Short mmCIF file of C-alpha atoms in Angstrom, two decimals:
data_model
loop_
_atom_site.label_atom_id
_atom_site.label_comp_id
_atom_site.label_asym_id
_atom_site.label_seq_id
_atom_site.Cartn_x
_atom_site.Cartn_y
_atom_site.Cartn_z
CA UNK A 439 96.82 102.86 45.02
CA UNK A 440 93.77 104.46 43.40
CA UNK A 441 94.56 107.84 44.94
CA UNK A 442 98.13 107.65 43.66
CA UNK A 443 96.82 106.70 40.22
CA UNK A 444 94.44 109.67 40.17
CA UNK A 445 97.21 112.05 41.25
CA UNK A 446 99.59 110.63 38.63
CA UNK A 447 96.94 110.90 35.91
CA UNK A 448 96.12 114.52 36.75
CA UNK A 449 99.83 115.36 36.88
CA UNK A 450 100.49 113.70 33.52
CA UNK A 451 97.53 115.49 31.88
CA UNK A 452 98.74 118.78 33.34
CA UNK A 453 102.27 118.24 32.02
CA UNK A 454 101.01 117.33 28.54
CA UNK A 455 98.68 120.34 28.44
CA UNK A 456 101.45 122.62 29.68
CA UNK A 457 103.75 121.26 26.97
CA UNK A 458 101.06 122.02 24.38
CA UNK A 459 100.69 125.57 25.72
CA UNK A 460 104.46 126.07 25.58
CA UNK A 461 104.57 124.72 22.03
CA UNK A 462 101.86 127.18 21.00
CA UNK A 463 103.10 130.12 23.07
CA UNK A 464 104.98 131.81 20.18
CA UNK A 465 101.75 131.62 18.17
CA UNK A 466 99.90 134.05 20.41
CA UNK A 467 101.67 137.07 18.92
CA UNK A 468 99.75 136.62 15.69
CA UNK A 469 101.65 133.68 14.22
CA UNK A 470 98.44 131.64 14.17
CA UNK A 471 97.55 133.50 10.98
CA UNK A 472 101.01 134.47 9.65
CA UNK A 473 104.10 132.33 10.33
CA UNK A 474 102.18 129.45 11.82
CA UNK A 475 103.79 126.59 9.90
CA UNK A 476 107.45 127.43 10.58
CA UNK A 477 106.54 128.19 14.20
CA UNK A 478 104.66 124.87 14.52
CA UNK A 479 101.53 126.91 15.21
CA UNK A 480 99.13 125.25 12.83
CA UNK A 481 95.61 125.06 14.29
CA UNK A 482 92.15 125.04 12.75
CA UNK A 483 91.08 127.26 15.64
CA UNK A 484 92.85 130.15 13.92
CA UNK A 485 90.73 129.78 10.81
CA UNK A 486 87.56 129.35 12.86
CA UNK A 487 87.95 132.37 15.15
CA UNK A 488 89.64 134.71 12.67
CA UNK A 489 86.89 134.48 10.05
CA UNK A 490 83.10 134.78 9.88
CA UNK A 491 80.78 133.61 11.25
CA UNK A 492 82.61 133.09 14.56
CA UNK A 493 84.66 136.29 14.26
CA UNK A 494 81.32 138.13 14.36
CA UNK A 495 79.83 135.87 17.04
CA UNK A 496 77.31 134.49 14.55
CA UNK A 497 75.94 130.95 14.45
CA UNK A 498 78.20 128.45 12.66
CA UNK A 499 75.46 125.85 12.04
CA UNK A 500 74.42 127.11 8.61
CA UNK A 501 77.97 127.82 7.47
CA UNK A 502 80.41 125.72 5.46
CA UNK A 503 83.04 125.49 8.22
CA UNK A 504 82.56 121.72 8.43
CA UNK A 505 82.60 121.58 12.25
CA UNK A 506 80.63 118.82 13.99
CA UNK A 507 77.56 120.11 15.91
CA UNK A 508 78.82 119.84 19.48
CA UNK A 509 82.25 121.46 18.87
CA UNK A 510 80.45 124.08 16.74
CA UNK A 511 78.23 124.94 19.70
CA UNK A 512 81.29 125.16 21.97
CA UNK A 513 83.18 127.48 19.60
CA UNK A 514 80.09 129.65 19.15
CA UNK A 515 79.77 129.97 22.93
CA UNK A 516 83.43 130.99 23.19
CA UNK A 517 82.96 133.58 20.42
CA UNK A 518 80.05 135.01 22.44
CA UNK A 519 82.19 135.20 25.58
CA UNK A 520 84.97 137.18 23.90
CA UNK A 521 85.67 138.79 20.55
CA UNK A 522 89.42 138.77 21.23
CA UNK A 523 91.03 136.26 18.87
CA UNK A 524 93.87 135.11 21.14
CA UNK A 525 91.66 134.89 24.23
CA UNK A 526 89.09 132.82 22.31
CA UNK A 527 91.82 130.40 21.23
CA UNK A 528 93.23 130.09 24.76
CA UNK A 529 89.78 129.46 26.29
CA UNK A 530 89.18 126.71 23.75
CA UNK A 531 92.58 125.20 24.47
CA UNK A 532 91.69 125.11 28.18
CA UNK A 533 88.57 123.13 27.25
CA UNK A 534 90.78 120.75 25.25
CA UNK A 535 92.99 120.30 28.33
CA UNK A 536 89.88 119.33 30.31
CA UNK A 537 89.08 116.83 27.55
CA UNK A 538 92.51 115.26 28.09
CA UNK A 539 91.70 114.93 31.79
CA UNK A 540 88.42 113.25 30.83
CA UNK A 541 90.37 110.76 28.69
CA UNK A 542 92.51 110.04 31.73
CA UNK A 543 89.38 109.57 33.85
CA UNK A 544 88.01 107.10 31.30
CA UNK A 545 91.22 105.12 31.71
CA UNK A 546 90.66 104.97 35.46
CA UNK A 547 87.11 103.73 34.89
CA UNK A 548 88.08 101.12 32.32
CA UNK A 549 91.33 99.93 33.91
CA UNK A 550 90.12 99.75 37.50
CA UNK A 551 92.38 96.73 38.08
CA UNK A 552 95.42 98.56 36.63
CA UNK A 553 94.74 102.21 37.51
CA UNK A 554 98.25 103.44 36.66
CA UNK A 555 97.49 102.72 32.99
CA UNK A 556 95.38 105.89 32.96
CA UNK A 557 98.53 107.90 33.58
CA UNK A 558 100.22 106.14 30.66
CA UNK A 559 97.29 106.98 28.35
CA UNK A 560 97.59 110.73 28.95
CA UNK A 561 101.41 110.59 28.92
CA UNK A 562 101.66 109.87 25.18
CA UNK A 563 104.32 112.33 23.93
CA UNK A 564 102.13 112.82 20.86
CA UNK A 565 99.45 114.79 22.73
CA UNK A 566 101.14 118.24 22.79
CA UNK A 567 101.58 118.12 19.00
CA UNK A 568 97.98 117.26 18.12
CA UNK A 569 95.60 118.14 20.97
CA UNK A 570 95.31 121.85 20.07
CA UNK A 571 95.28 121.36 16.29
CA UNK A 572 91.50 121.05 15.95
CA UNK A 573 88.39 120.02 17.88
CA UNK A 574 88.91 116.25 17.49
CA UNK A 575 89.98 115.71 21.11
CA UNK A 576 86.42 116.50 22.23
CA UNK A 577 85.06 113.56 20.26
CA UNK A 578 87.92 111.39 21.51
CA UNK A 579 87.05 112.22 25.12
CA UNK A 580 83.41 111.15 24.63
CA UNK A 581 84.48 108.04 22.71
CA UNK A 582 86.83 107.09 25.54
CA UNK A 583 84.02 107.48 28.08
CA UNK A 584 81.66 105.42 25.90
CA UNK A 585 84.18 102.61 25.63
CA UNK A 586 84.98 102.71 29.34
CA UNK A 587 81.37 102.48 30.48
CA UNK A 588 80.53 99.82 27.91
CA UNK A 589 83.37 97.72 29.33
CA UNK A 590 81.88 98.18 32.81
CA UNK A 591 78.43 97.06 31.64
CA UNK A 592 76.84 100.55 31.81
CA UNK A 593 75.06 100.18 28.48
CA UNK A 594 72.81 103.27 28.58
CA UNK A 595 75.64 105.53 29.71
CA UNK A 596 77.91 104.12 27.01
CA UNK A 597 75.24 104.78 24.38
CA UNK A 598 74.80 108.38 25.59
CA UNK A 599 78.52 109.08 25.39
CA UNK A 600 78.72 107.36 21.99
CA UNK A 601 76.00 109.72 20.76
CA UNK A 602 77.94 112.72 22.06
CA UNK A 603 81.04 111.35 20.31
CA UNK A 604 79.08 111.05 17.05
CA UNK A 605 77.98 114.68 17.13
CA UNK A 606 81.57 115.63 17.90
CA UNK A 607 83.00 113.72 14.91
CA UNK A 608 81.46 111.26 12.47
CA UNK A 609 84.36 108.80 12.80
CA UNK A 610 82.84 107.58 16.09
CA UNK A 611 80.34 105.39 14.18
CA UNK A 612 82.89 102.62 14.56
CA UNK A 613 82.08 102.51 18.30
CA UNK A 614 78.56 101.35 17.49
CA UNK A 615 79.93 98.60 15.25
CA UNK A 616 82.27 97.51 18.06
CA UNK A 617 79.37 97.45 20.56
CA UNK A 618 77.35 95.23 18.21
CA UNK A 619 80.26 92.83 17.73
CA UNK A 620 80.89 92.64 21.48
CA UNK A 621 77.20 92.11 22.27
CA UNK A 622 76.83 89.33 19.70
CA UNK A 623 79.88 87.58 21.13
CA UNK A 624 78.38 87.87 24.64
CA UNK A 625 75.03 86.52 23.37
CA UNK A 626 73.34 89.65 24.65
CA UNK A 627 72.33 91.66 21.60
CA UNK A 628 69.72 93.77 23.49
CA UNK A 629 72.66 95.61 25.11
CA UNK A 630 73.94 96.76 21.72
CA UNK A 631 70.42 97.60 20.54
CA UNK A 632 69.92 99.81 23.59
CA UNK A 633 73.28 101.57 23.29
CA UNK A 634 72.98 102.11 19.54
CA UNK A 635 69.41 103.41 19.84
CA UNK A 636 70.42 105.94 22.48
CA UNK A 637 73.44 107.03 20.42
CA UNK A 638 71.36 107.51 17.26
CA UNK A 639 68.68 109.44 19.16
CA UNK A 640 71.27 111.83 20.64
CA UNK A 641 72.88 112.23 17.22
CA UNK A 642 69.52 113.09 15.65
CA UNK A 643 68.78 115.70 18.31
CA UNK A 644 72.28 117.14 17.97
CA UNK A 645 71.78 117.69 14.24
CA UNK A 646 68.60 119.77 14.69
CA UNK A 647 70.41 123.17 14.84
CA UNK A 648 72.23 122.37 11.59
CA UNK A 649 69.01 121.30 9.87
CA UNK A 650 67.12 124.39 11.06
CA UNK A 651 69.95 126.64 9.87
CA UNK A 652 69.91 125.00 6.43
CA UNK A 653 73.42 123.55 6.83
CA UNK A 654 74.73 120.24 5.57
CA UNK A 655 74.32 117.36 8.01
CA UNK A 656 76.76 115.19 6.07
CA UNK A 657 79.99 116.95 5.10
CA UNK A 658 82.46 114.93 3.03
CA UNK A 659 85.70 116.20 1.54
CA UNK A 660 86.89 113.67 -1.01
CA UNK A 661 90.00 115.56 -2.12
CA UNK A 662 93.20 113.68 -1.15
CA UNK A 663 95.09 115.45 1.60
CA UNK A 664 97.85 114.94 4.14
CA UNK A 665 98.98 111.35 4.54
CA UNK A 666 96.77 109.90 1.82
CA UNK A 667 98.58 107.47 -0.46
CA UNK A 668 97.14 109.29 -3.51
CA UNK A 669 98.73 112.53 -2.31
CA UNK A 670 102.08 110.77 -2.00
CA UNK A 671 101.73 109.40 -5.55
CA UNK A 672 100.83 112.84 -6.85
CA UNK A 673 103.89 114.50 -5.31
CA UNK A 674 106.22 111.78 -6.57
CA UNK A 675 104.62 111.20 -9.97
CA UNK A 676 103.03 114.55 -10.77
CA UNK A 677 99.52 113.09 -10.94
CA UNK A 678 97.37 110.43 -9.26
CA UNK A 679 94.09 108.69 -10.07
CA UNK A 680 90.90 110.12 -8.55
CA UNK A 681 90.12 107.19 -6.28
CA UNK A 682 89.56 108.81 -2.86
CA UNK A 683 85.86 107.97 -2.68
CA UNK A 684 86.47 104.41 -3.87
CA UNK A 685 89.19 103.88 -1.25
CA UNK A 686 86.97 105.35 1.48
CA UNK A 687 84.13 103.00 0.56
CA UNK A 688 86.56 100.09 0.61
CA UNK A 689 87.53 101.21 4.12
CA UNK A 690 83.93 101.02 5.32
CA UNK A 691 83.51 97.61 3.70
CA UNK A 692 86.79 96.50 5.26
CA UNK A 693 85.63 97.52 8.74
CA UNK A 694 82.39 95.57 8.30
CA UNK A 695 84.32 92.52 7.08
CA UNK A 696 86.64 92.75 10.09
CA UNK A 697 83.60 93.04 12.34
CA UNK A 698 82.20 89.80 10.95
CA UNK A 699 85.63 88.18 11.33
CA UNK A 700 85.87 89.32 14.95
CA UNK A 701 82.45 87.86 15.80
CA UNK A 702 83.67 84.39 14.87
CA UNK A 703 87.01 84.49 16.71
CA UNK A 704 87.28 81.53 19.12
CA UNK A 705 89.20 83.43 21.81
CA UNK A 706 88.10 86.31 23.99
CA UNK A 707 89.55 89.71 23.17
CA UNK A 708 89.26 93.20 24.58
CA UNK A 709 86.91 95.56 22.76
CA UNK A 710 89.47 98.38 22.75
CA UNK A 711 91.68 96.28 20.46
CA UNK A 712 88.78 95.98 18.02
CA UNK A 713 88.14 99.74 18.13
CA UNK A 714 91.85 100.37 17.49
CA UNK A 715 91.70 98.03 14.51
CA UNK A 716 88.72 99.92 13.08
CA UNK A 717 90.40 103.31 13.62
CA UNK A 718 93.55 102.19 11.80
CA UNK A 719 91.54 100.97 8.80
CA UNK A 720 89.56 104.20 8.77
CA UNK A 721 92.74 106.30 8.80
CA UNK A 722 94.42 104.25 6.08
CA UNK A 723 91.43 104.65 3.77
CA UNK A 724 90.33 108.20 4.60
CA UNK A 725 90.92 111.07 2.13
CA UNK A 726 93.37 112.63 4.58
CA UNK A 727 95.30 111.81 7.75
CA UNK A 728 95.30 115.29 9.24
CA UNK A 729 97.53 115.76 12.32
CA UNK A 730 94.45 116.07 14.55
CA UNK A 731 93.22 112.67 13.32
CA UNK A 732 96.10 111.08 15.22
CA UNK A 733 94.23 111.92 18.45
CA UNK A 734 91.94 109.02 17.46
CA UNK A 735 94.92 106.73 18.05
CA UNK A 736 96.70 108.52 20.89
CA UNK A 737 94.36 107.19 23.60
CA UNK A 738 93.87 103.72 22.12
CA UNK A 739 97.46 102.61 21.65
CA UNK A 740 98.38 102.77 25.38
CA UNK A 741 95.01 101.17 26.15
CA UNK A 742 95.83 98.15 23.99
CA UNK A 743 99.61 97.89 24.26
CA UNK A 744 101.42 97.65 27.56
CA UNK A 745 104.94 98.01 26.15
CA UNK A 746 106.29 101.50 26.93
CA UNK A 747 108.94 101.21 24.20
CA UNK A 748 106.28 100.57 21.58
CA UNK A 749 104.22 103.55 22.76
CA UNK A 750 107.24 105.86 22.60
CA UNK A 751 108.27 104.53 19.19
CA UNK A 752 104.85 105.14 17.70
CA UNK A 753 104.76 108.65 19.19
CA UNK A 754 108.13 109.38 17.60
CA UNK A 755 106.96 108.39 14.11
CA UNK A 756 103.69 110.30 14.53
CA UNK A 757 105.40 113.46 15.81
CA UNK A 758 107.84 113.39 12.89
CA UNK A 759 104.89 113.09 10.51
CA UNK A 760 103.03 116.03 12.10
CA UNK A 761 106.11 118.26 11.87
CA UNK A 762 106.69 117.26 8.23
CA UNK A 763 103.08 118.13 7.39
CA UNK A 764 103.46 121.57 8.92
CA UNK A 765 106.82 122.21 7.28
CA UNK A 766 105.52 121.03 3.93
CA UNK A 767 102.63 123.50 4.19
CA UNK A 768 105.22 126.19 4.94
CA UNK A 769 106.92 125.29 1.68
CA UNK A 770 103.76 126.16 -0.24
CA UNK A 771 103.71 129.80 0.91
CA UNK A 772 105.78 132.71 -0.40
CA UNK A 773 109.01 132.19 1.54
CA UNK A 774 109.24 128.56 0.40
CA UNK A 775 111.42 127.48 3.34
CA UNK A 776 109.45 124.41 4.29
CA UNK A 777 110.12 120.71 3.75
CA UNK A 778 110.42 119.67 0.09
CA UNK A 779 107.88 117.35 -1.54
CA UNK A 780 110.22 114.36 -1.35
CA UNK A 781 110.69 114.69 2.43
CA UNK A 782 106.95 115.08 2.92
CA UNK A 783 106.22 112.03 0.75
CA UNK A 784 108.76 110.02 2.74
CA UNK A 785 107.16 111.06 6.04
CA UNK A 786 103.71 110.07 4.78
CA UNK A 787 105.04 106.73 3.55
CA UNK A 788 106.67 106.02 6.93
CA UNK A 789 103.41 106.83 8.73
CA UNK A 790 101.40 104.58 6.42
CA UNK A 791 103.91 101.77 6.94
CA UNK A 792 103.71 102.30 10.71
CA UNK A 793 99.91 102.05 10.59
CA UNK A 794 100.14 98.84 8.57
CA UNK A 795 102.49 97.32 11.15
CA UNK A 796 100.13 98.43 13.91
CA UNK A 797 97.24 96.88 11.97
CA UNK A 798 99.03 93.54 11.77
CA UNK A 799 99.95 93.54 15.47
CA UNK A 800 96.40 94.44 16.52
CA UNK A 801 95.00 91.64 14.37
CA UNK A 802 97.37 89.26 16.14
CA UNK A 803 96.22 90.52 19.55
CA UNK A 804 92.59 89.82 18.66
CA UNK A 805 93.44 86.39 17.27
CA UNK A 806 95.32 85.19 20.36
CA UNK A 807 94.72 86.82 23.74
CA UNK A 808 96.32 84.16 25.91
CA UNK A 809 99.63 86.02 26.24
CA UNK A 810 98.03 89.43 26.70
CA UNK A 811 99.51 90.95 29.91
CA UNK A 812 96.52 93.22 30.45
CA UNK A 813 94.05 90.32 30.30
CA UNK A 814 96.28 88.31 32.61
CA UNK A 815 96.41 91.20 35.08
CA UNK A 816 92.61 91.52 35.00
CA UNK A 817 92.23 87.78 35.63
CA UNK A 818 94.60 87.97 38.61
CA UNK A 819 92.72 90.98 40.00
CA UNK A 820 89.32 89.29 39.70
CA UNK A 821 90.63 86.06 41.25
CA UNK A 822 92.08 87.99 44.18
CA UNK A 823 88.80 89.81 44.77
CA UNK A 824 86.86 86.55 44.65
CA UNK A 825 89.31 84.99 47.09
CA UNK A 826 88.94 87.94 49.49
CA UNK A 827 85.15 87.73 49.40
CA UNK A 828 85.29 83.96 50.02
CA UNK A 829 87.33 84.55 53.18
#
């Protein structure tokens, strides 16, 4: 069964990566920097590799590109390997495909009693639309490994991967909060202290090149962007209040309040549901829900929800949102053939409503785990193993 699960996971990751390559194939004739929105070619990689410092092979650590340290090091290495724009993009996309395989591997590690779930995780139809958009999938891969090894009791390994996730994207701080909540509920706080200490140490070391280059360790863009409720209000009303920073702070406070609430829940719940809850709150309150930010959800939803229909439905809404973002950006350039403001605002509103529904359902899962099919399957698996050992 495990061999079949591994083969299915590799096949699914290969299919998703191939679909992403096919989707981006028209972009390799130069559309990454010209007709990228109409051609669904939008990718931050174009901006990174087509402009200094990476176009010259120079260090990005002291620049204002806003790339996290570990992805910055990767892109710099690629720019040293080749100065050809298209080849640099393709090499990076191959690395992203490996990251998707790593996410699948983390599913095999975490769902050892239901190994076929790993195939479901990497089969999300959303992946081809978001995995090549920016470097976020690297941080997601490390976050997935951290969560998997924490669930298996490998505290030091989980902390190391959490640190790598943090220097791949600051959003991963929520993993540390989840570890603390889980450790307090297990009455074993030293586990969280060890994991968090290792993660912070790795993060500190990872920031050294940025500090030495005189770059900004903390980069924060408070301007409302794609998917933010203030952006929707602005497009519909003509103006919106400047509340992005306030909303973001409320998001952090909300995550901490939910963490305290989770500690006192009387029933057991899976830590991945808590991480999903934190990610949803962070997205709802962030200055922007960029298409690549949906990778933060793409691995968690199949990990928490077993219903295939639900997974496909969420992917459909998310894909529609990504396409509307691209087409709306196309409408801002000279040809003006993209989606109008009203269509874009509607797409953002639908995504926000979808996230709110997902938030409510995840809260319910944490509140009552008795009917959770994944927990039931794990219990059956453990009971069977105990029975086999007894006989």
